[in-house]
Coordinates of N, CA and C and ligand atoms in Angstrom, one line a residue:
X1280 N -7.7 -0.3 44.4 CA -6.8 0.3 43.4 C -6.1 -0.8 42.7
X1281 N -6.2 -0.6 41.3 CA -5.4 -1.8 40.7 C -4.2 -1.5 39.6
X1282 N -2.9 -1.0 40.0 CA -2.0 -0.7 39.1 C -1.5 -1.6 37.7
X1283 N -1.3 -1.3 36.7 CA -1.2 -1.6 36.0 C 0.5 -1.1 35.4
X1284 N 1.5 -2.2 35.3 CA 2.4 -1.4 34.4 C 2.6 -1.3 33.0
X1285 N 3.3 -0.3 33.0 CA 3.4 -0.1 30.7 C 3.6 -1.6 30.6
X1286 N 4.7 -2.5 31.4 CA 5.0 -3.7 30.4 C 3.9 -4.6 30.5
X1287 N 3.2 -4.7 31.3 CA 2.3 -5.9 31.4 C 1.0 -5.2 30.5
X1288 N 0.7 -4.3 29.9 CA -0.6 -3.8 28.8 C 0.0 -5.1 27.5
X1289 N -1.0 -5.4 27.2 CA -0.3 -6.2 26.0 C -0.8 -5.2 24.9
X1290 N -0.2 -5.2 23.9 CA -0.5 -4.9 22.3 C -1.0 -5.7 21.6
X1291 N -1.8 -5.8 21.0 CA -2.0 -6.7 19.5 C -2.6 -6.0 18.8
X1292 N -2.2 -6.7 17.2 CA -2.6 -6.1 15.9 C -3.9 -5.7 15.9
X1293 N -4.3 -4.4 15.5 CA -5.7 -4.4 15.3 C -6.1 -5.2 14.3
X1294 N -7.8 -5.3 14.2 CA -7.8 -6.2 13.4 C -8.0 -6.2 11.6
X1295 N -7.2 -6.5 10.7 CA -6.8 -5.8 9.6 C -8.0 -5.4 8.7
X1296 N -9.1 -6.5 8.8 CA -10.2 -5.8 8.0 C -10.8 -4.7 7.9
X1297 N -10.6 -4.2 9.3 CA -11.3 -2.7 9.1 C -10.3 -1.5 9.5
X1298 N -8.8 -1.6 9.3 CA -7.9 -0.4 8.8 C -7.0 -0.8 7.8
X1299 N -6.6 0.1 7.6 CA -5.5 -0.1 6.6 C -4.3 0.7 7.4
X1300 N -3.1 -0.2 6.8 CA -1.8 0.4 7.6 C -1.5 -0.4 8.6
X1301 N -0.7 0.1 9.4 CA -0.5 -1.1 11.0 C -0.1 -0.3 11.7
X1302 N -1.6 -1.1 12.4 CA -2.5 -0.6 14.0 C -2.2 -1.2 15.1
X1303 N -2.0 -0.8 16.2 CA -2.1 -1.9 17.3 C -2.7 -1.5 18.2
X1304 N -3.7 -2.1 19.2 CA -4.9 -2.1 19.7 C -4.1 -2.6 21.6
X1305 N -4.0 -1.0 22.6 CA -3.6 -1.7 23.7 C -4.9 -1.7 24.6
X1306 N -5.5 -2.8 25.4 CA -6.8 -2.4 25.8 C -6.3 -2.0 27.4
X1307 N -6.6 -0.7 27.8 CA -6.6 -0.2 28.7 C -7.2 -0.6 30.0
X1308 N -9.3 -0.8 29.4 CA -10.1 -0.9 30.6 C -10.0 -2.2 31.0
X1309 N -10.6 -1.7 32.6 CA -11.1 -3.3 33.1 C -12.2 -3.3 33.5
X1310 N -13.1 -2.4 32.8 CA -14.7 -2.3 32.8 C -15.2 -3.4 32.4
X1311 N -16.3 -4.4 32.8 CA -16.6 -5.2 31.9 C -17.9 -4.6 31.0
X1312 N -17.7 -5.0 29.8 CA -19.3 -4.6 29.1 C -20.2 -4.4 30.2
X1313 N -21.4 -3.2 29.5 CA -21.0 -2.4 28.6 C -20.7 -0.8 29.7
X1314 N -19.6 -1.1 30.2 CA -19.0 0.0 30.5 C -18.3 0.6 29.7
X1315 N -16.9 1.7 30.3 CA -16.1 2.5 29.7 C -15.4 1.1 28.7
X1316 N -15.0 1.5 27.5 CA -13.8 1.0 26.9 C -12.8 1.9 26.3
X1317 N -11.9 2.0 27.2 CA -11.2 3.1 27.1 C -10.0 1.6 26.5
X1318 N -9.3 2.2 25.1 CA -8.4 1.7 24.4 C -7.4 2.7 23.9
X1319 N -5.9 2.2 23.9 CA -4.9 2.7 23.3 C -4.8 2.5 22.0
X1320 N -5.0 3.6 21.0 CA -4.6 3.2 19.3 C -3.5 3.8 18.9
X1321 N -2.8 2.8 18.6 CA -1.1 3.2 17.7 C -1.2 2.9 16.0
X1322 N -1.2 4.0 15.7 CA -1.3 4.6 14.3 C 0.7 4.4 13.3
X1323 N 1.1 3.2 12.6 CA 1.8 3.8 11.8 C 1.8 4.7 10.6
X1324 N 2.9 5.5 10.2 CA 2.8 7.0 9.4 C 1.6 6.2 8.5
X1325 N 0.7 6.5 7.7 CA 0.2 6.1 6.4 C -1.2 5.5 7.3
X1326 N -1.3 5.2 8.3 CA -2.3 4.0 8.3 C -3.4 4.7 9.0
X1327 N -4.8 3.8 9.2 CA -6.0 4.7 9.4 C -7.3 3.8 9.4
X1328 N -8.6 4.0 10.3 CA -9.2 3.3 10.5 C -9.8 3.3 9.0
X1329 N -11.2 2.0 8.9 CA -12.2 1.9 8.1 C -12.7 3.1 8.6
X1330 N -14.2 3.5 7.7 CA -15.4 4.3 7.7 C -16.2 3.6 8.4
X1331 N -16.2 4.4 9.8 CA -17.1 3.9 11.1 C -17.6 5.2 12.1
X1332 N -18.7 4.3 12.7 CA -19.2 5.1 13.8 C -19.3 4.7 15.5
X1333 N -20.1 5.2 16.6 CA -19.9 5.1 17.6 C -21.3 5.0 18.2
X1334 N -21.6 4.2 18.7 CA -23.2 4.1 19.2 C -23.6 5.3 20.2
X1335 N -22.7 5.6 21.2 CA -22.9 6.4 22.1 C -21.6 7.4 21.6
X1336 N -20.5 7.9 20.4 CA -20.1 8.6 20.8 C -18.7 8.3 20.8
X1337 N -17.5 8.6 20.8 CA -16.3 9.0 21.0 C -15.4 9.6 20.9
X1338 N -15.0 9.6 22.4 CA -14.0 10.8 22.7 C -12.3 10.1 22.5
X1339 N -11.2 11.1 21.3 CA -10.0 10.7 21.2 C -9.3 11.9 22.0
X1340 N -8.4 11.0 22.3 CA -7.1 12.3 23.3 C -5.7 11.9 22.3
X1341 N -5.3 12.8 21.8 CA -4.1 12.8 21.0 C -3.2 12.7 22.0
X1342 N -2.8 11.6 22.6 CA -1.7 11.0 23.2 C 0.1 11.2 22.6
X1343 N -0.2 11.3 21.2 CA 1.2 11.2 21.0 C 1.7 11.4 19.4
X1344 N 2.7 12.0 18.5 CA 2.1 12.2 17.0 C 1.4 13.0 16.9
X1345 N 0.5 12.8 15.2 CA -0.2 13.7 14.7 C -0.7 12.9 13.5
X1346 N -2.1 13.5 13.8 CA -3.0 12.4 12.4 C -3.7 13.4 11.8
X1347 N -5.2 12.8 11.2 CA -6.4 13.5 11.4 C -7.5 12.5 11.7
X1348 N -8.5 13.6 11.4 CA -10.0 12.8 11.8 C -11.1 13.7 10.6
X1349 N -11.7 13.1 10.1 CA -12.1 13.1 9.3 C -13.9 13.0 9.3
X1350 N -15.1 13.6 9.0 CA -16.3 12.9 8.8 C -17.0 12.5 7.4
X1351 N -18.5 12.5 7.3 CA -18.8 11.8 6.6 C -18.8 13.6 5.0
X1352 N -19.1 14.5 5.9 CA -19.1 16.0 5.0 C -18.0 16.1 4.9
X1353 N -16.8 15.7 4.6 CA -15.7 15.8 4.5 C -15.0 17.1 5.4
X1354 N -15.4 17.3 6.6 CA -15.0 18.1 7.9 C -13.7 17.1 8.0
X1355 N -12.4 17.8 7.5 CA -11.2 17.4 8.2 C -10.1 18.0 9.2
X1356 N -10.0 17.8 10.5 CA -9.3 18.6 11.1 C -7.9 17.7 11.4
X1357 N -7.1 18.5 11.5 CA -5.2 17.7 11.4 C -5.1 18.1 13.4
X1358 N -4.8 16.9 13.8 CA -4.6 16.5 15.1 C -3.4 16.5 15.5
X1359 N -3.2 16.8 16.8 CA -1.6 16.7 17.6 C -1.4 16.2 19.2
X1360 N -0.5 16.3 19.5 CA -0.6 15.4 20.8 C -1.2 16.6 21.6
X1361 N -1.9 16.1 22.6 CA -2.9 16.7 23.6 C -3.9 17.5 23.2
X1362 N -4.3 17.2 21.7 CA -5.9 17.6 21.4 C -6.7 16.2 21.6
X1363 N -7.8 17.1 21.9 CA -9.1 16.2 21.7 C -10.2 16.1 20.7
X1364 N -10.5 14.9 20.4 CA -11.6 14.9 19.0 C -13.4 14.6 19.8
X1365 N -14.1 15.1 19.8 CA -15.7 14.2 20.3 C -16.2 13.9 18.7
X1366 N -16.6 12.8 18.7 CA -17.5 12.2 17.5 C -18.7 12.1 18.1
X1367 N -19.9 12.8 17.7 CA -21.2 12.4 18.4 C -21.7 10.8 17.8
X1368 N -22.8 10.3 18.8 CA -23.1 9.2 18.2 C -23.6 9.0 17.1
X1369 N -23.6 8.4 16.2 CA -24.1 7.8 14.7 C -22.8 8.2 13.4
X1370 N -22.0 9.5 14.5 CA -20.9 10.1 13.7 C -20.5 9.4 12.3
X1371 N -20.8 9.2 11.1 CA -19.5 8.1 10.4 C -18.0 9.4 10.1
X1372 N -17.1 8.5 10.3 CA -15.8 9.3 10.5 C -14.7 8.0 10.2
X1373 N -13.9 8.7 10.1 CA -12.3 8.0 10.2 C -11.5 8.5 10.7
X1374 N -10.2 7.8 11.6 CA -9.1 9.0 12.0 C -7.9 8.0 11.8
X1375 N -6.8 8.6 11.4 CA -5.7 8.2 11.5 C -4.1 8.7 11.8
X1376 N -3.2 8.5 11.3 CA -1.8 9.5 11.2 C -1.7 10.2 10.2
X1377 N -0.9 10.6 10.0 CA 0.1 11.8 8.7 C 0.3 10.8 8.0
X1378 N 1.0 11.2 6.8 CA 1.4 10.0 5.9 C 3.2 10.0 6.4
X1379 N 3.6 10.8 7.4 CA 4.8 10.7 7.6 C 5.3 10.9 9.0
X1380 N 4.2 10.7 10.0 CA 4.2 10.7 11.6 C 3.5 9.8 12.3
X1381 N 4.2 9.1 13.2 CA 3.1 8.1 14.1 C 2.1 9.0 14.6
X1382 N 0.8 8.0 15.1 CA 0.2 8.9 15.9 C 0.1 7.7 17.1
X1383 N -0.3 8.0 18.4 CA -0.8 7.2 19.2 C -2.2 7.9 20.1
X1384 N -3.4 7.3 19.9 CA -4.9 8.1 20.9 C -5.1 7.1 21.4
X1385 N -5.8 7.8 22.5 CA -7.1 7.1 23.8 C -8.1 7.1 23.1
X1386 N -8.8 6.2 22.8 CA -10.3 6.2 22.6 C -10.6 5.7 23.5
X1387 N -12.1 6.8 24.3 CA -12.8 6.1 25.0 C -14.1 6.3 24.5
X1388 N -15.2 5.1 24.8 CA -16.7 5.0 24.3 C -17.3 4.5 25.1
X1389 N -18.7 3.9 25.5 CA -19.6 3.1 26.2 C -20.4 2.7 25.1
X1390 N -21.0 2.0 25.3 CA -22.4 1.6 24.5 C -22.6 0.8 23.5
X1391 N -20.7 -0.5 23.4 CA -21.1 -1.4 22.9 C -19.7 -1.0 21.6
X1392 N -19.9 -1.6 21.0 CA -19.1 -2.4 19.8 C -19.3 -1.4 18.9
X1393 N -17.7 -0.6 18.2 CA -17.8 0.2 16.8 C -18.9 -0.8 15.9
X1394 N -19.5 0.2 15.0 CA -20.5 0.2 13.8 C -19.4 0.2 12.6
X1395 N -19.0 -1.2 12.2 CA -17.7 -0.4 10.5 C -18.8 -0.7 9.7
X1396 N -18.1 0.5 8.8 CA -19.2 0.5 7.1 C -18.3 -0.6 6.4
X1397 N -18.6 -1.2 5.3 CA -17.6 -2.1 4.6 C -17.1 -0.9 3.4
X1398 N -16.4 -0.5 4.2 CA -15.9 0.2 3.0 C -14.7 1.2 3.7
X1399 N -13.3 0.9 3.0 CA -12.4 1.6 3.2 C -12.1 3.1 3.1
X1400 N -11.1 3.7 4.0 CA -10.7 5.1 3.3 C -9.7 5.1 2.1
X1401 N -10.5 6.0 1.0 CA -9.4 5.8 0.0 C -8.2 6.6 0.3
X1402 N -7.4 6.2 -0.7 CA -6.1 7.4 -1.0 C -6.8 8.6 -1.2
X1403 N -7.6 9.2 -1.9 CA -8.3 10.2 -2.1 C -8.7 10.7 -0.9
X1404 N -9.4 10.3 -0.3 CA -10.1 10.4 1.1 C -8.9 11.1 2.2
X1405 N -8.1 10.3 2.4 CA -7.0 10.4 3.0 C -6.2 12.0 3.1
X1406 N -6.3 12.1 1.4 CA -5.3 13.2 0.5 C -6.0 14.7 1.1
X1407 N -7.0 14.1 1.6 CA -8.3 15.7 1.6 C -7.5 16.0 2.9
Ligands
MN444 MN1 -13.9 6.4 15.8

């Protein structure tokens, strides 16, 4: 068994090219590739991933806040703490906060490294 406390998780910035807003990325697992990567995502009000997908798939747990999630048919559902999102694999999606509420999720995935599209969510996008 290997305990882990809150202070010793480090945080750092996600990395800015593929969200907009400010992200911070706490990495949870101690899986090594290509196991679980179960990751902490801290969403400020406004901010939100690129247009991406998941090789195998991902599951979010609304830890904390309230966002949305979004796909590529414009299916938008508005999230809250202790819902859960499944993105099937190839999903293209985006998820992020409210424009006026943190959010904080678990993402967990296997199967290797997000897929980002080069291409941001717009304000538009967002508005839906
Ligand atoms: Mn995702």
């Amino acid at each position: 068994m290997e305990h882990t406390a809150s202070e010793d998780i480090t945080w750092e910035p996600a990395p800015a090219q593929h969200f907009t807003g400010e992200v911070w990325f706490g990495a949870l697992s101690r899986v090594p590739e290509p196991g679980l990567n179960a990751l902490g995502v801290h969403f400020a009000p406004g901010a939100r991933t690129d247009w991406h997908s998941h090789p195998d798939g991902q599951v979010l747990y609304i830890a904390a806040g309230a966002g949305k999630v979004q796909n590529r048919d414009g299916e938008t559902v508005a999230v809250s703490a202790g819902d859960v999102v499944y993105s099937p694999a190839g999903e293209v999606h985006w998820h992020g906060s409210t424009t006026h509420t943190h959010m904080m999720h678990l993402s967990l995935t296997t199967g290797g490294a997000t897929e980002w599209l080069a291409e941001k969510v717009t304000d538009d996008d967002y508005a839906r």
